[in-house]
PDB file of N, CA, C and O in Angstrom:
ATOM      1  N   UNK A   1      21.346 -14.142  13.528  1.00  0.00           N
ATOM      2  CA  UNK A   1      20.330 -13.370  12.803  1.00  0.00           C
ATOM      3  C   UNK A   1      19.607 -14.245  11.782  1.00  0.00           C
ATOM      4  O   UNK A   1      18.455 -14.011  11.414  1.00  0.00           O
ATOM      5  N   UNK A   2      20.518 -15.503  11.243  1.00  0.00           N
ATOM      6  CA  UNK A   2      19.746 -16.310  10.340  1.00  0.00           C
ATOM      7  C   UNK A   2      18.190 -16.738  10.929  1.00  0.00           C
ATOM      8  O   UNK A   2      17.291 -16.961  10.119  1.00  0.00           O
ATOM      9  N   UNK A   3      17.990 -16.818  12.149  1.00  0.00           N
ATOM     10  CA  UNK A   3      17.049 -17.490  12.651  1.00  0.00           C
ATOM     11  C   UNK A   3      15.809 -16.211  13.223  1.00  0.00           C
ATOM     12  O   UNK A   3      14.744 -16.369  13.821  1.00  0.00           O
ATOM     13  N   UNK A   4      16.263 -15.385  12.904  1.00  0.00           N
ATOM     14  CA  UNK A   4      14.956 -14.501  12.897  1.00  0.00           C
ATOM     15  C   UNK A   4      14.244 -14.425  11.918  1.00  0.00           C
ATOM     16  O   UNK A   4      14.711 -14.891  10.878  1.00  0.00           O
ATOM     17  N   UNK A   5      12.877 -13.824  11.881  1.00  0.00           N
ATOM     18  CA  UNK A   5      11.679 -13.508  10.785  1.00  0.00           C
ATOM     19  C   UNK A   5      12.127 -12.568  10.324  1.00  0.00           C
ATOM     20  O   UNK A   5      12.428 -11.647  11.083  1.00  0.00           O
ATOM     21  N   UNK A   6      12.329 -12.447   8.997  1.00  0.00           N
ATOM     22  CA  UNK A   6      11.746 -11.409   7.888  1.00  0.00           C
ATOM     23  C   UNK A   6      10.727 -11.251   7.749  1.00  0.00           C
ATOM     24  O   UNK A   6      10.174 -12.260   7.312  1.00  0.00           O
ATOM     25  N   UNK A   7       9.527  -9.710   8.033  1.00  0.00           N
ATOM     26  CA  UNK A   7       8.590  -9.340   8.126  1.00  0.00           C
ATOM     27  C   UNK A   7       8.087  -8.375   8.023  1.00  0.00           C
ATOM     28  O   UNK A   7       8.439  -7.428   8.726  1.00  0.00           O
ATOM     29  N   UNK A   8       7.027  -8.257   7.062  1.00  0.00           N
ATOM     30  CA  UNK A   8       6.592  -7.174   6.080  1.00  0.00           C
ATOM     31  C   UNK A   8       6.454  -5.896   7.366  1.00  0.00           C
ATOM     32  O   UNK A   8       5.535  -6.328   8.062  1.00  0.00           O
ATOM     33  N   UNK A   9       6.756  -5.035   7.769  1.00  0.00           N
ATOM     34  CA  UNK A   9       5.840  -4.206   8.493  1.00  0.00           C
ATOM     35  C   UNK A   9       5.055  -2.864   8.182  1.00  0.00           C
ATOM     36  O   UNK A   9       4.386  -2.296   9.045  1.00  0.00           O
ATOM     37  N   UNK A  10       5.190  -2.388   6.845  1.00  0.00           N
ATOM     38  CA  UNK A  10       4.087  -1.597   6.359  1.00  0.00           C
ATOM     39  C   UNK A  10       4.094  -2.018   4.700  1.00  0.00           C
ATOM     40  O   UNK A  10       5.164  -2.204   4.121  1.00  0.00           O
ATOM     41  N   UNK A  11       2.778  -2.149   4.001  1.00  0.00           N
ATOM     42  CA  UNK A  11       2.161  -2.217   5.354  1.00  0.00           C
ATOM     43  C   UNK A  11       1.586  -3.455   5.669  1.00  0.00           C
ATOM     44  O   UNK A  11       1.578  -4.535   5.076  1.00  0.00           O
ATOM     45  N   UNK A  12       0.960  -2.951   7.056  1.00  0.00           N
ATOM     46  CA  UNK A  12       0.656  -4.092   8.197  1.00  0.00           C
ATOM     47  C   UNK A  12      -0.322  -5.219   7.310  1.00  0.00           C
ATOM     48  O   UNK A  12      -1.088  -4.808   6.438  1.00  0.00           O
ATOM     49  N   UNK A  13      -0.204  -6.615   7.626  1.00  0.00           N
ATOM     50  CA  UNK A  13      -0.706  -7.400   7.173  1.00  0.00           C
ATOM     51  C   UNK A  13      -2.220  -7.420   7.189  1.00  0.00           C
ATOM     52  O   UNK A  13      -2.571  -6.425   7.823  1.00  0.00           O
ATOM     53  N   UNK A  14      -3.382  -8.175   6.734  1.00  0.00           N
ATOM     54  CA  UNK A  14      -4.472  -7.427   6.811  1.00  0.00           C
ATOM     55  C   UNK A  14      -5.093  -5.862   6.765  1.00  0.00           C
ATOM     56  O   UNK A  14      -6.203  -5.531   7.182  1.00  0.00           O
ATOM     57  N   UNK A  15      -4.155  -5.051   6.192  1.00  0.00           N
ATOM     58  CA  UNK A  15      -4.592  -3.505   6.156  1.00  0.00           C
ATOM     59  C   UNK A  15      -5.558  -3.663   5.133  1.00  0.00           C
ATOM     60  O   UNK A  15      -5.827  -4.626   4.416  1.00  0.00           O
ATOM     61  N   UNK A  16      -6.219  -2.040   5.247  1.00  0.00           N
ATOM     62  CA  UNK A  16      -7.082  -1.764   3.987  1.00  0.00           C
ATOM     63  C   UNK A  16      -6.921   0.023   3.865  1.00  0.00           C
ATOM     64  O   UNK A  16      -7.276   1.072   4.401  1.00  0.00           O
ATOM     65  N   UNK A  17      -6.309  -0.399   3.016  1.00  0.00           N
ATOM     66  CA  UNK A  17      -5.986   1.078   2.428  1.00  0.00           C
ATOM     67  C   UNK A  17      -7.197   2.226   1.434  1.00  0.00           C
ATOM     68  O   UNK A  17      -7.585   1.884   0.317  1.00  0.00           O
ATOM     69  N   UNK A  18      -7.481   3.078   1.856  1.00  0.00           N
ATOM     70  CA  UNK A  18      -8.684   3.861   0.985  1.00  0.00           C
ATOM     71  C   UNK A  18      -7.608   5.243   0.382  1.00  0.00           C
ATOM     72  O   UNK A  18      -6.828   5.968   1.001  1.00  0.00           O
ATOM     73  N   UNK A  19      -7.990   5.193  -1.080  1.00  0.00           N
ATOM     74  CA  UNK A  19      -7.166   5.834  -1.947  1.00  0.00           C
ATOM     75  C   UNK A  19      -8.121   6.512  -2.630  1.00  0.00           C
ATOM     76  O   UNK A  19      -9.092   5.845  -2.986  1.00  0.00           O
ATOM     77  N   UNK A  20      -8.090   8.100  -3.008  1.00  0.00           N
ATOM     78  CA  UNK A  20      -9.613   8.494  -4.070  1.00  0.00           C
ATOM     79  C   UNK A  20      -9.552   7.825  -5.483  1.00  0.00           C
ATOM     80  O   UNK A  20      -8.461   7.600  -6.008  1.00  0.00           O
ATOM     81  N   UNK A  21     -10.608   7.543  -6.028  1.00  0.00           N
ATOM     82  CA  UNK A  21     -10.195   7.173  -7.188  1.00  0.00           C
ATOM     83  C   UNK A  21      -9.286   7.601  -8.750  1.00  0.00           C
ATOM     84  O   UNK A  21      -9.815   8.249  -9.653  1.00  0.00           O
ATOM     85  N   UNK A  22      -8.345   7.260  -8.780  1.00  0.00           N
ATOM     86  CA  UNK A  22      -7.592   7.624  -9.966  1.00  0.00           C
ATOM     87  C   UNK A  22      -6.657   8.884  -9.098  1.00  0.00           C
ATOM     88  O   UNK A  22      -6.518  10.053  -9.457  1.00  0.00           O
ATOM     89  N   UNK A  23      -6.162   8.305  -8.021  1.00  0.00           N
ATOM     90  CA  UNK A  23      -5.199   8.735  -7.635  1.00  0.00           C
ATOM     91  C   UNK A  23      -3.721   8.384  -7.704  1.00  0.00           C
ATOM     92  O   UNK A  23      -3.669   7.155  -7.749  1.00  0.00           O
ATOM     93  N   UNK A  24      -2.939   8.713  -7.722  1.00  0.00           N
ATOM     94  CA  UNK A  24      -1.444   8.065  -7.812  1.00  0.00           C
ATOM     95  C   UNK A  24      -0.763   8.215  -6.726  1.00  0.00           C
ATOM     96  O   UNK A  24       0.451   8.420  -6.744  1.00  0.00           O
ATOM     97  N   UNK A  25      -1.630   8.112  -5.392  1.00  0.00           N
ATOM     98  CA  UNK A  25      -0.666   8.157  -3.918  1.00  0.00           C
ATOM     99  C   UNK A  25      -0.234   6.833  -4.401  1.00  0.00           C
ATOM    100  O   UNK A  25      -0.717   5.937  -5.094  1.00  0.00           O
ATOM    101  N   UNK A  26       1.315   7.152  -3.505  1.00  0.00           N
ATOM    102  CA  UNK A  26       2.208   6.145  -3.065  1.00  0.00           C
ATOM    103  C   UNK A  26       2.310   5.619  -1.151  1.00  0.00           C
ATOM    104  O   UNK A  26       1.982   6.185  -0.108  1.00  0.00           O
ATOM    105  N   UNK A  27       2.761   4.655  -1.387  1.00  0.00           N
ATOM    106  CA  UNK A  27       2.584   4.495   0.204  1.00  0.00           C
ATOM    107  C   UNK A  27       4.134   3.677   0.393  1.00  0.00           C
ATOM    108  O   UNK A  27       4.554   2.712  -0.245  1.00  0.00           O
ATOM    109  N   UNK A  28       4.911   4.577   1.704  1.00  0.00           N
ATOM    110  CA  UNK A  28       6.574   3.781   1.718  1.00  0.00           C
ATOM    111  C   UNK A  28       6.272   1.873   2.130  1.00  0.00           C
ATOM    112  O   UNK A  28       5.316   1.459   2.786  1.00  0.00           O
ATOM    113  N   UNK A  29       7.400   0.995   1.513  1.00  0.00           N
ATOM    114  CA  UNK A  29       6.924  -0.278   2.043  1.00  0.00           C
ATOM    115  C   UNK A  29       8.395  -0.613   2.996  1.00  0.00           C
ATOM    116  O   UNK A  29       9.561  -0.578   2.603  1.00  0.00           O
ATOM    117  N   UNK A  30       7.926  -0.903   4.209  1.00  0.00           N
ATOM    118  CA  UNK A  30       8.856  -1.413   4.988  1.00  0.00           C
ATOM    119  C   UNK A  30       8.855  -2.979   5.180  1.00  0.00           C
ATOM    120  O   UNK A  30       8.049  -3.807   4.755  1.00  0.00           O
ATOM    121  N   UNK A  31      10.291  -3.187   6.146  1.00  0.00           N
ATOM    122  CA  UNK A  31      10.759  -4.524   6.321  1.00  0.00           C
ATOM    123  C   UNK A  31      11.569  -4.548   7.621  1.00  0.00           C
ATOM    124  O   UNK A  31      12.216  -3.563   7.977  1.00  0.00           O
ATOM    125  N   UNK A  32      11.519  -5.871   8.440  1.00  0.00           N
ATOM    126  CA  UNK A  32      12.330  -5.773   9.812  1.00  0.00           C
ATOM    127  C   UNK A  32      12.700  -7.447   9.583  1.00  0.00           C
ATOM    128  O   UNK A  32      12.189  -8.387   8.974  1.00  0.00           O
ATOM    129  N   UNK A  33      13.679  -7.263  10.289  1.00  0.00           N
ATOM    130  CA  UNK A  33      14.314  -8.772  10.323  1.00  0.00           C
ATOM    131  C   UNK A  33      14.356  -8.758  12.098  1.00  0.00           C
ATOM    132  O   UNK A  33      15.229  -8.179  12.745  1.00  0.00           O
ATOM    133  N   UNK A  34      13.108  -9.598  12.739  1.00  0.00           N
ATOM    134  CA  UNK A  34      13.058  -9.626  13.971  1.00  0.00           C
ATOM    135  C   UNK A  34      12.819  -8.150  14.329  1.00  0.00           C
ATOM    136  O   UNK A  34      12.227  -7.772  13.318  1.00  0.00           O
ATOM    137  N   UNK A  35      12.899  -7.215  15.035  1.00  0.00           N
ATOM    138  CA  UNK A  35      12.576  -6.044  15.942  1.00  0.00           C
ATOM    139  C   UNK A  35      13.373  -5.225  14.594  1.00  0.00           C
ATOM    140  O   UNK A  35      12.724  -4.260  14.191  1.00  0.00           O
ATOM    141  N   UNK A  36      14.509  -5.451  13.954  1.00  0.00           N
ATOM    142  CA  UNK A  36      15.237  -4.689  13.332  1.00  0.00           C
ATOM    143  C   UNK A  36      14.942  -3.928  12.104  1.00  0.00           C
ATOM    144  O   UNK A  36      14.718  -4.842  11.311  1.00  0.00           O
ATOM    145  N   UNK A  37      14.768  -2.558  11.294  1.00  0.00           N
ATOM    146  CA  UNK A  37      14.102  -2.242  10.687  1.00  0.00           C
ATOM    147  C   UNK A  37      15.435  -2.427   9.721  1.00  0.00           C
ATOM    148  O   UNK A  37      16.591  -2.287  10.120  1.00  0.00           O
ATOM    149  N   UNK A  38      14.946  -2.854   8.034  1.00  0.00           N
ATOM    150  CA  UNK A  38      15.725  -3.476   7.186  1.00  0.00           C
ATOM    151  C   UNK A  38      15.450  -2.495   6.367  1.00  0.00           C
ATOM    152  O   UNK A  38      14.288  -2.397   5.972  1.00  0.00           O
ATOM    153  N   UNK A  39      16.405  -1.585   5.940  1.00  0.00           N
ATOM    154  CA  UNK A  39      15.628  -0.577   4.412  1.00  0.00           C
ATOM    155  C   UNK A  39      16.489  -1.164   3.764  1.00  0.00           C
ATOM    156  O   UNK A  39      16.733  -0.200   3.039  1.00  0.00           O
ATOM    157  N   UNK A  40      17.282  -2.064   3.339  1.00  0.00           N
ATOM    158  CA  UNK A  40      17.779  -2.096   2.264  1.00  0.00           C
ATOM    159  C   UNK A  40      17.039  -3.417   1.607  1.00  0.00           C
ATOM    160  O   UNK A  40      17.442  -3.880   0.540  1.00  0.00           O
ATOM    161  N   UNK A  41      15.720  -4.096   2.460  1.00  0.00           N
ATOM    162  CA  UNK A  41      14.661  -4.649   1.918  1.00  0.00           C
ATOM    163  C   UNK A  41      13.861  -4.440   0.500  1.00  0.00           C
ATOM    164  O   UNK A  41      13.384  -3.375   0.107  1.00  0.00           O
ATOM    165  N   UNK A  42      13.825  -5.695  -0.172  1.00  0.00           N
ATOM    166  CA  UNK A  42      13.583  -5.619  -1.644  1.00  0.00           C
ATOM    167  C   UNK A  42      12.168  -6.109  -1.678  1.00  0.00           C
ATOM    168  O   UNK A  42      11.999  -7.174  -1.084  1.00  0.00           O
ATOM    169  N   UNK A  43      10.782  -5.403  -2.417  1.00  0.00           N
ATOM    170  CA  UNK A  43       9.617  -6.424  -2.679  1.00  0.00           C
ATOM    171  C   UNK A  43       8.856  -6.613  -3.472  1.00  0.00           C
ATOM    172  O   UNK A  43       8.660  -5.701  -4.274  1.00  0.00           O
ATOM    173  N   UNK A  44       8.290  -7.542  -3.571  1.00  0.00           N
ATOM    174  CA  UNK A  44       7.140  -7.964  -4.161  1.00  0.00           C
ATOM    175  C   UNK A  44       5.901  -8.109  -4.157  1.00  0.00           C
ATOM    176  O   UNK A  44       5.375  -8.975  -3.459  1.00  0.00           O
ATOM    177  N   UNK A  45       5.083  -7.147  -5.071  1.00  0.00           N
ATOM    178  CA  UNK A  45       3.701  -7.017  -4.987  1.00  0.00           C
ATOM    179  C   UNK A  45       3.134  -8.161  -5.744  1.00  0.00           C
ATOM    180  O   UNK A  45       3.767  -8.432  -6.764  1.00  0.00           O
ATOM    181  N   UNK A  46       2.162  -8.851  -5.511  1.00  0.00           N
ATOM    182  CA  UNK A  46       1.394  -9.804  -5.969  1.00  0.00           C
ATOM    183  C   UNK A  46       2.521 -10.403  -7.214  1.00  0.00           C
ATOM    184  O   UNK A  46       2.402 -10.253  -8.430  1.00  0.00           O
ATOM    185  N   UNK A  47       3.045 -10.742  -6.860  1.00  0.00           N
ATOM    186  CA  UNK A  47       4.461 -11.622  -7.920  1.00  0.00           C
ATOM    187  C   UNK A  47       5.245 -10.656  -8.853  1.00  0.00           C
ATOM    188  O   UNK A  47       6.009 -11.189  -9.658  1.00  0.00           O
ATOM    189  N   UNK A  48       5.191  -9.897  -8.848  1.00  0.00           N
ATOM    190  CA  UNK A  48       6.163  -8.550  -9.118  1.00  0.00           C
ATOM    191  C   UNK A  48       6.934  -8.007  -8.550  1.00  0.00           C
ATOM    192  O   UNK A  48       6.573  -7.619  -7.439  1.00  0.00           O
ATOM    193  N   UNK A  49       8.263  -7.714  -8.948  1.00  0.00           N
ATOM    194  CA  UNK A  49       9.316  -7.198  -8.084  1.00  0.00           C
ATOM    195  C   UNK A  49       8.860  -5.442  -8.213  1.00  0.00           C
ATOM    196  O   UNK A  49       8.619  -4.853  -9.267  1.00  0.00           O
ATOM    197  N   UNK A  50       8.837  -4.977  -7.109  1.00  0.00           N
ATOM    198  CA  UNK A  50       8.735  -3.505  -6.925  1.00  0.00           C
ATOM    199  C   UNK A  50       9.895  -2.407  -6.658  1.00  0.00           C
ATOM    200  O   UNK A  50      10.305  -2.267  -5.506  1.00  0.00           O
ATOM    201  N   UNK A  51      10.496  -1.531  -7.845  1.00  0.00           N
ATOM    202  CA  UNK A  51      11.498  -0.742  -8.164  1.00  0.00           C
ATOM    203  C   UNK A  51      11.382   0.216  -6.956  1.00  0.00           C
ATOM    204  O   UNK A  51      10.284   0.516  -6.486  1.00  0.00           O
ATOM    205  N   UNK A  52      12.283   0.579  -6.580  1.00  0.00           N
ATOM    206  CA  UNK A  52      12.299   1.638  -5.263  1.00  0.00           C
ATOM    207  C   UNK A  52      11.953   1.062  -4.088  1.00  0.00           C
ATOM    208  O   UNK A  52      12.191  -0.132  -3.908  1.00  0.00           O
ATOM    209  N   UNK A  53      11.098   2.139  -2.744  1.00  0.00           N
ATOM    210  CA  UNK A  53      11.039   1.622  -1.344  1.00  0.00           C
ATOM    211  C   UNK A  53       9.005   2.217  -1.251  1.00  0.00           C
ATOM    212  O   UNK A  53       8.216   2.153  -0.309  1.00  0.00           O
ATOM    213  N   UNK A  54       8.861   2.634  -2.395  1.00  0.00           N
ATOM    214  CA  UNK A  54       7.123   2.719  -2.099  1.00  0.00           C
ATOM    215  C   UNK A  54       6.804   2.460  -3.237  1.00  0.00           C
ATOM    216  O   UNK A  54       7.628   2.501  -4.151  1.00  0.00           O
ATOM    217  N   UNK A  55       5.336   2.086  -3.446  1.00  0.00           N
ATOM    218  CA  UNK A  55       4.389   1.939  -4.684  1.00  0.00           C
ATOM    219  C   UNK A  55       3.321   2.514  -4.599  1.00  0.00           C
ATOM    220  O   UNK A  55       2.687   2.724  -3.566  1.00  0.00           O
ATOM    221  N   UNK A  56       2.957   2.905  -6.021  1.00  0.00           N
ATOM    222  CA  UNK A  56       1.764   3.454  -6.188  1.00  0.00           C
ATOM    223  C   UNK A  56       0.616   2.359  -6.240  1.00  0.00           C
ATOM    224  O   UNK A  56       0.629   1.275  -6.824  1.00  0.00           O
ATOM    225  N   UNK A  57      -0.763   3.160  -5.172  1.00  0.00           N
ATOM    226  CA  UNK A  57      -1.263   2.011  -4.882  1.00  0.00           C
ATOM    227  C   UNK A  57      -2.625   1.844  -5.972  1.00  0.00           C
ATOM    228  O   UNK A  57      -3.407   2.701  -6.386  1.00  0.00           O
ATOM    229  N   UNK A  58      -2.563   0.732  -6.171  1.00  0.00           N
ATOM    230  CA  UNK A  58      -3.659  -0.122  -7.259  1.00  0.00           C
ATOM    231  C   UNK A  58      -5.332  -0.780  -6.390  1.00  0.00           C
ATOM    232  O   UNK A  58      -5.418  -1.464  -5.370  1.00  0.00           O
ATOM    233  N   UNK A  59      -6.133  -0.391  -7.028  1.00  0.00           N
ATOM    234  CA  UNK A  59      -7.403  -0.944  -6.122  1.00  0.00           C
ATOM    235  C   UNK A  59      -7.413  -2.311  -6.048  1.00  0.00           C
ATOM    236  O   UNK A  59      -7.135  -2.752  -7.163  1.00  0.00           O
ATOM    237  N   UNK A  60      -7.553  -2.959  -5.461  1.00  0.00           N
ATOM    238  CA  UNK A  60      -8.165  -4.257  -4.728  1.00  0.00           C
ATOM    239  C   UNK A  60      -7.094  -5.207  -3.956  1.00  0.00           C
ATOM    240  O   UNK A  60      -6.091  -4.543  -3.695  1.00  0.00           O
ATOM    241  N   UNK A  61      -7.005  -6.379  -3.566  1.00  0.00           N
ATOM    242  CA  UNK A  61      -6.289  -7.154  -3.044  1.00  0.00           C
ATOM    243  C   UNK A  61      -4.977  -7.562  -3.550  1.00  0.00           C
ATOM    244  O   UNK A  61      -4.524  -7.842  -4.660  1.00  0.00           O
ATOM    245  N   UNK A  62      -4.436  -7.485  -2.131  1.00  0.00           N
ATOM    246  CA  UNK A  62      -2.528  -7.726  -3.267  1.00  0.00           C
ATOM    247  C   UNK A  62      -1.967  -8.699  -2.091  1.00  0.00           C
ATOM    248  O   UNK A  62      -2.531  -9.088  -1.068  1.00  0.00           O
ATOM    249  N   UNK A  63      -0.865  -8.916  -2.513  1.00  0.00           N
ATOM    250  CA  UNK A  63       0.117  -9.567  -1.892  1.00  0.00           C
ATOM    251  C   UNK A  63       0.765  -9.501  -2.021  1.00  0.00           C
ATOM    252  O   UNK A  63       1.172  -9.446  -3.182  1.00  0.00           O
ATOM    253  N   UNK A  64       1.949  -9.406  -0.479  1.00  0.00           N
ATOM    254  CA  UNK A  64       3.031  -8.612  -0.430  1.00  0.00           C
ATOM    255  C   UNK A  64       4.530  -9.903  -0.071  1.00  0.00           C
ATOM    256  O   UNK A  64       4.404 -10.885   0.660  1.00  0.00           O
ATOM    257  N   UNK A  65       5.643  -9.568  -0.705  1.00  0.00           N
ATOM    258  CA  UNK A  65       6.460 -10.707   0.183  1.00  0.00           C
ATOM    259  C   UNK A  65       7.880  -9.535   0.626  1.00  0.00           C
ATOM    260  O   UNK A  65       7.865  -8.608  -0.184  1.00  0.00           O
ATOM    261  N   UNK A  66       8.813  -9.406   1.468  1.00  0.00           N
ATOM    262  CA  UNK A  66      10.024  -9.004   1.596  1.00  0.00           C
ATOM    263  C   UNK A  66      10.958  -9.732   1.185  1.00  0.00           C
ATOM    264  O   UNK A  66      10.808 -10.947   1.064  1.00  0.00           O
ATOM    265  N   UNK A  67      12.347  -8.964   0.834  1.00  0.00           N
ATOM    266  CA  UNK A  67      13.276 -10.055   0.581  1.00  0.00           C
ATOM    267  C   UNK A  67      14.802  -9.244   1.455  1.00  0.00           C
ATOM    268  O   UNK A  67      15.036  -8.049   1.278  1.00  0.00           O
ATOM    269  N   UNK A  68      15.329  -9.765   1.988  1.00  0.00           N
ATOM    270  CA  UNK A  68      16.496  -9.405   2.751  1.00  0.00           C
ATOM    271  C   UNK A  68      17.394 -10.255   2.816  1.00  0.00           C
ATOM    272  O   UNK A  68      17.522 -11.127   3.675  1.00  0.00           O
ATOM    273  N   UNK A  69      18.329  -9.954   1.545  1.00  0.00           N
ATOM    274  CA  UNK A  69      19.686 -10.963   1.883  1.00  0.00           C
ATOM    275  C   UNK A  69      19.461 -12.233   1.479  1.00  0.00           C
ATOM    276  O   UNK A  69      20.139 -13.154   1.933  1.00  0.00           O
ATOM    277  N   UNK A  70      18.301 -12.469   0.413  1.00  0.00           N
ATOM    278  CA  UNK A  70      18.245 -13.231  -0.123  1.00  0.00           C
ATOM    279  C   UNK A  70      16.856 -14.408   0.295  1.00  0.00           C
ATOM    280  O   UNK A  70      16.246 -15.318  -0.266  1.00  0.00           O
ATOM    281  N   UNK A  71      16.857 -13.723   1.592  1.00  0.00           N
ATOM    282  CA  UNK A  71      15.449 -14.413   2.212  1.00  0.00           C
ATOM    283  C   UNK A  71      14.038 -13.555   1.865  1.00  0.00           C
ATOM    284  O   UNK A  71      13.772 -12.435   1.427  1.00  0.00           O
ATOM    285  N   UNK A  72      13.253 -14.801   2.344  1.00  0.00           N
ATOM    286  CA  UNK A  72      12.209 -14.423   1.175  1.00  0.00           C
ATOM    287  C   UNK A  72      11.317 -14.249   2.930  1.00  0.00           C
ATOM    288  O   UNK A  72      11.642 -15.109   3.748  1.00  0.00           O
ATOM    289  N   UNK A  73      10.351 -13.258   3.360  1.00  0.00           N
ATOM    290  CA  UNK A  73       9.473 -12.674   3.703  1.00  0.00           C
ATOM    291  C   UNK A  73       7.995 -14.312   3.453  1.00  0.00           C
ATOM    292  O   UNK A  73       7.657 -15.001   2.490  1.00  0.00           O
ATOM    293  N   UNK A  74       7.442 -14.218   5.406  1.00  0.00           N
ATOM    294  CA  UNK A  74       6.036 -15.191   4.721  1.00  0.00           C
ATOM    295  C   UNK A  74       5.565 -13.619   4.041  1.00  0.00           C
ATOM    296  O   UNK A  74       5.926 -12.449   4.168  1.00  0.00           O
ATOM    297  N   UNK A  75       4.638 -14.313   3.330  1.00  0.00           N
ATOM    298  CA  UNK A  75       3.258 -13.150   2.575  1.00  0.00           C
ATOM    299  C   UNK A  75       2.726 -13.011   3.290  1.00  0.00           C
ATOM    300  O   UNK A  75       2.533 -13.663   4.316  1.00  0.00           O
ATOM    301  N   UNK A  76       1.986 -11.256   2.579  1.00  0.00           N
ATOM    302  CA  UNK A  76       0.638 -10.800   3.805  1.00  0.00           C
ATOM    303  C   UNK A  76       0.404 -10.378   2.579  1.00  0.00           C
ATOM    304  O   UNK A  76       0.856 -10.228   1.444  1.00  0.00           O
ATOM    305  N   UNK A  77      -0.806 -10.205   3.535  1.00  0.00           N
ATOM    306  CA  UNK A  77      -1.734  -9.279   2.136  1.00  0.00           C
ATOM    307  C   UNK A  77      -2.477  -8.148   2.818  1.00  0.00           C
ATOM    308  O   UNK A  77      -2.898  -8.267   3.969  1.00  0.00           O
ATOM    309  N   UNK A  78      -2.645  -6.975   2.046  1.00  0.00           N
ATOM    310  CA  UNK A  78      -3.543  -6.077   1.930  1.00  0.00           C
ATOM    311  C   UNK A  78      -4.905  -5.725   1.406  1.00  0.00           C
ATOM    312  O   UNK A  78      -5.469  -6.813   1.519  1.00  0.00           O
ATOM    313  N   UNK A  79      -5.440  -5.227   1.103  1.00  0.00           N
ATOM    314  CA  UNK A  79      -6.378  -4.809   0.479  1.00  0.00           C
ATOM    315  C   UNK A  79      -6.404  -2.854   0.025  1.00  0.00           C
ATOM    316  O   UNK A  79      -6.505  -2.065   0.965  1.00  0.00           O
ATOM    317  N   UNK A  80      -6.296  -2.267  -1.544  1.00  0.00           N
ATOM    318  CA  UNK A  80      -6.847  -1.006  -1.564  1.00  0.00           C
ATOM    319  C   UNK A  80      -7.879  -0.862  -2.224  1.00  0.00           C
ATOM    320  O   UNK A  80      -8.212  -1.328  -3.313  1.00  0.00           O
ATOM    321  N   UNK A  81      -8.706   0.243  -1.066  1.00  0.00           N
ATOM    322  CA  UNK A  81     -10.484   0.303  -1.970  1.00  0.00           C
ATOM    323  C   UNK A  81     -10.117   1.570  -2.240  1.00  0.00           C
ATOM    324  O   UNK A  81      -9.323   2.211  -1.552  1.00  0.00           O
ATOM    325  N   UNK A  82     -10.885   2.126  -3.618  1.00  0.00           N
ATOM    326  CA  UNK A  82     -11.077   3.569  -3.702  1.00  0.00           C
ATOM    327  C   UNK A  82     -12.608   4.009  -2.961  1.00  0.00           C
ATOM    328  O   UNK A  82     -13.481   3.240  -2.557  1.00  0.00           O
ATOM    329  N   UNK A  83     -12.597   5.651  -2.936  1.00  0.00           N
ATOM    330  CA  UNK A  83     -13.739   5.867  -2.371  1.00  0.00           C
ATOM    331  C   UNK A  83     -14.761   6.874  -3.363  1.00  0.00           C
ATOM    332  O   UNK A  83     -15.889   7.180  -2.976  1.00  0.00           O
TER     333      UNK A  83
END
């Protein structure tokens, strides 16, 4: 298992999320190690560790990393626009 990817899968890399403005949706953040879905996955929004398994989402470009077992997730990034 050491030799599989840790990988963000929600959300999906390149997304763009539309949120109304001055909303406080949350969106769940997942993780898979190879095909395997990881919830006990830990992350990080744009260099911030994120408390729980969703965040409330913030307008503009972020970046996301997973952490599982000590491994660190490549980055993706998102994007949220309001409308």
């Amino acid at each position: 298992a050491a030799d599989l990817p840790i990988r963000v899968t929600h959300p999906e890399d390149g997304a763009i999320l539309v949120a109304p403005p001055g909303s406080r949706a949350r969106i769940p953040l997942r993780a898979a190690l190879g095909s395997a879905p990881r919830p006990e996955a830990r992350f990080e929004i744009d260099g911030r560790r994120v408390e729980g398994e969703a965040w409330e989402l913030a307008a503009g470009p972020h970046r996301i990393v997973a952490i599982v077992d000590g491994r660190r997730s490549e980055e993706s990034s998102f994007e949220v626009r309001t409308r």
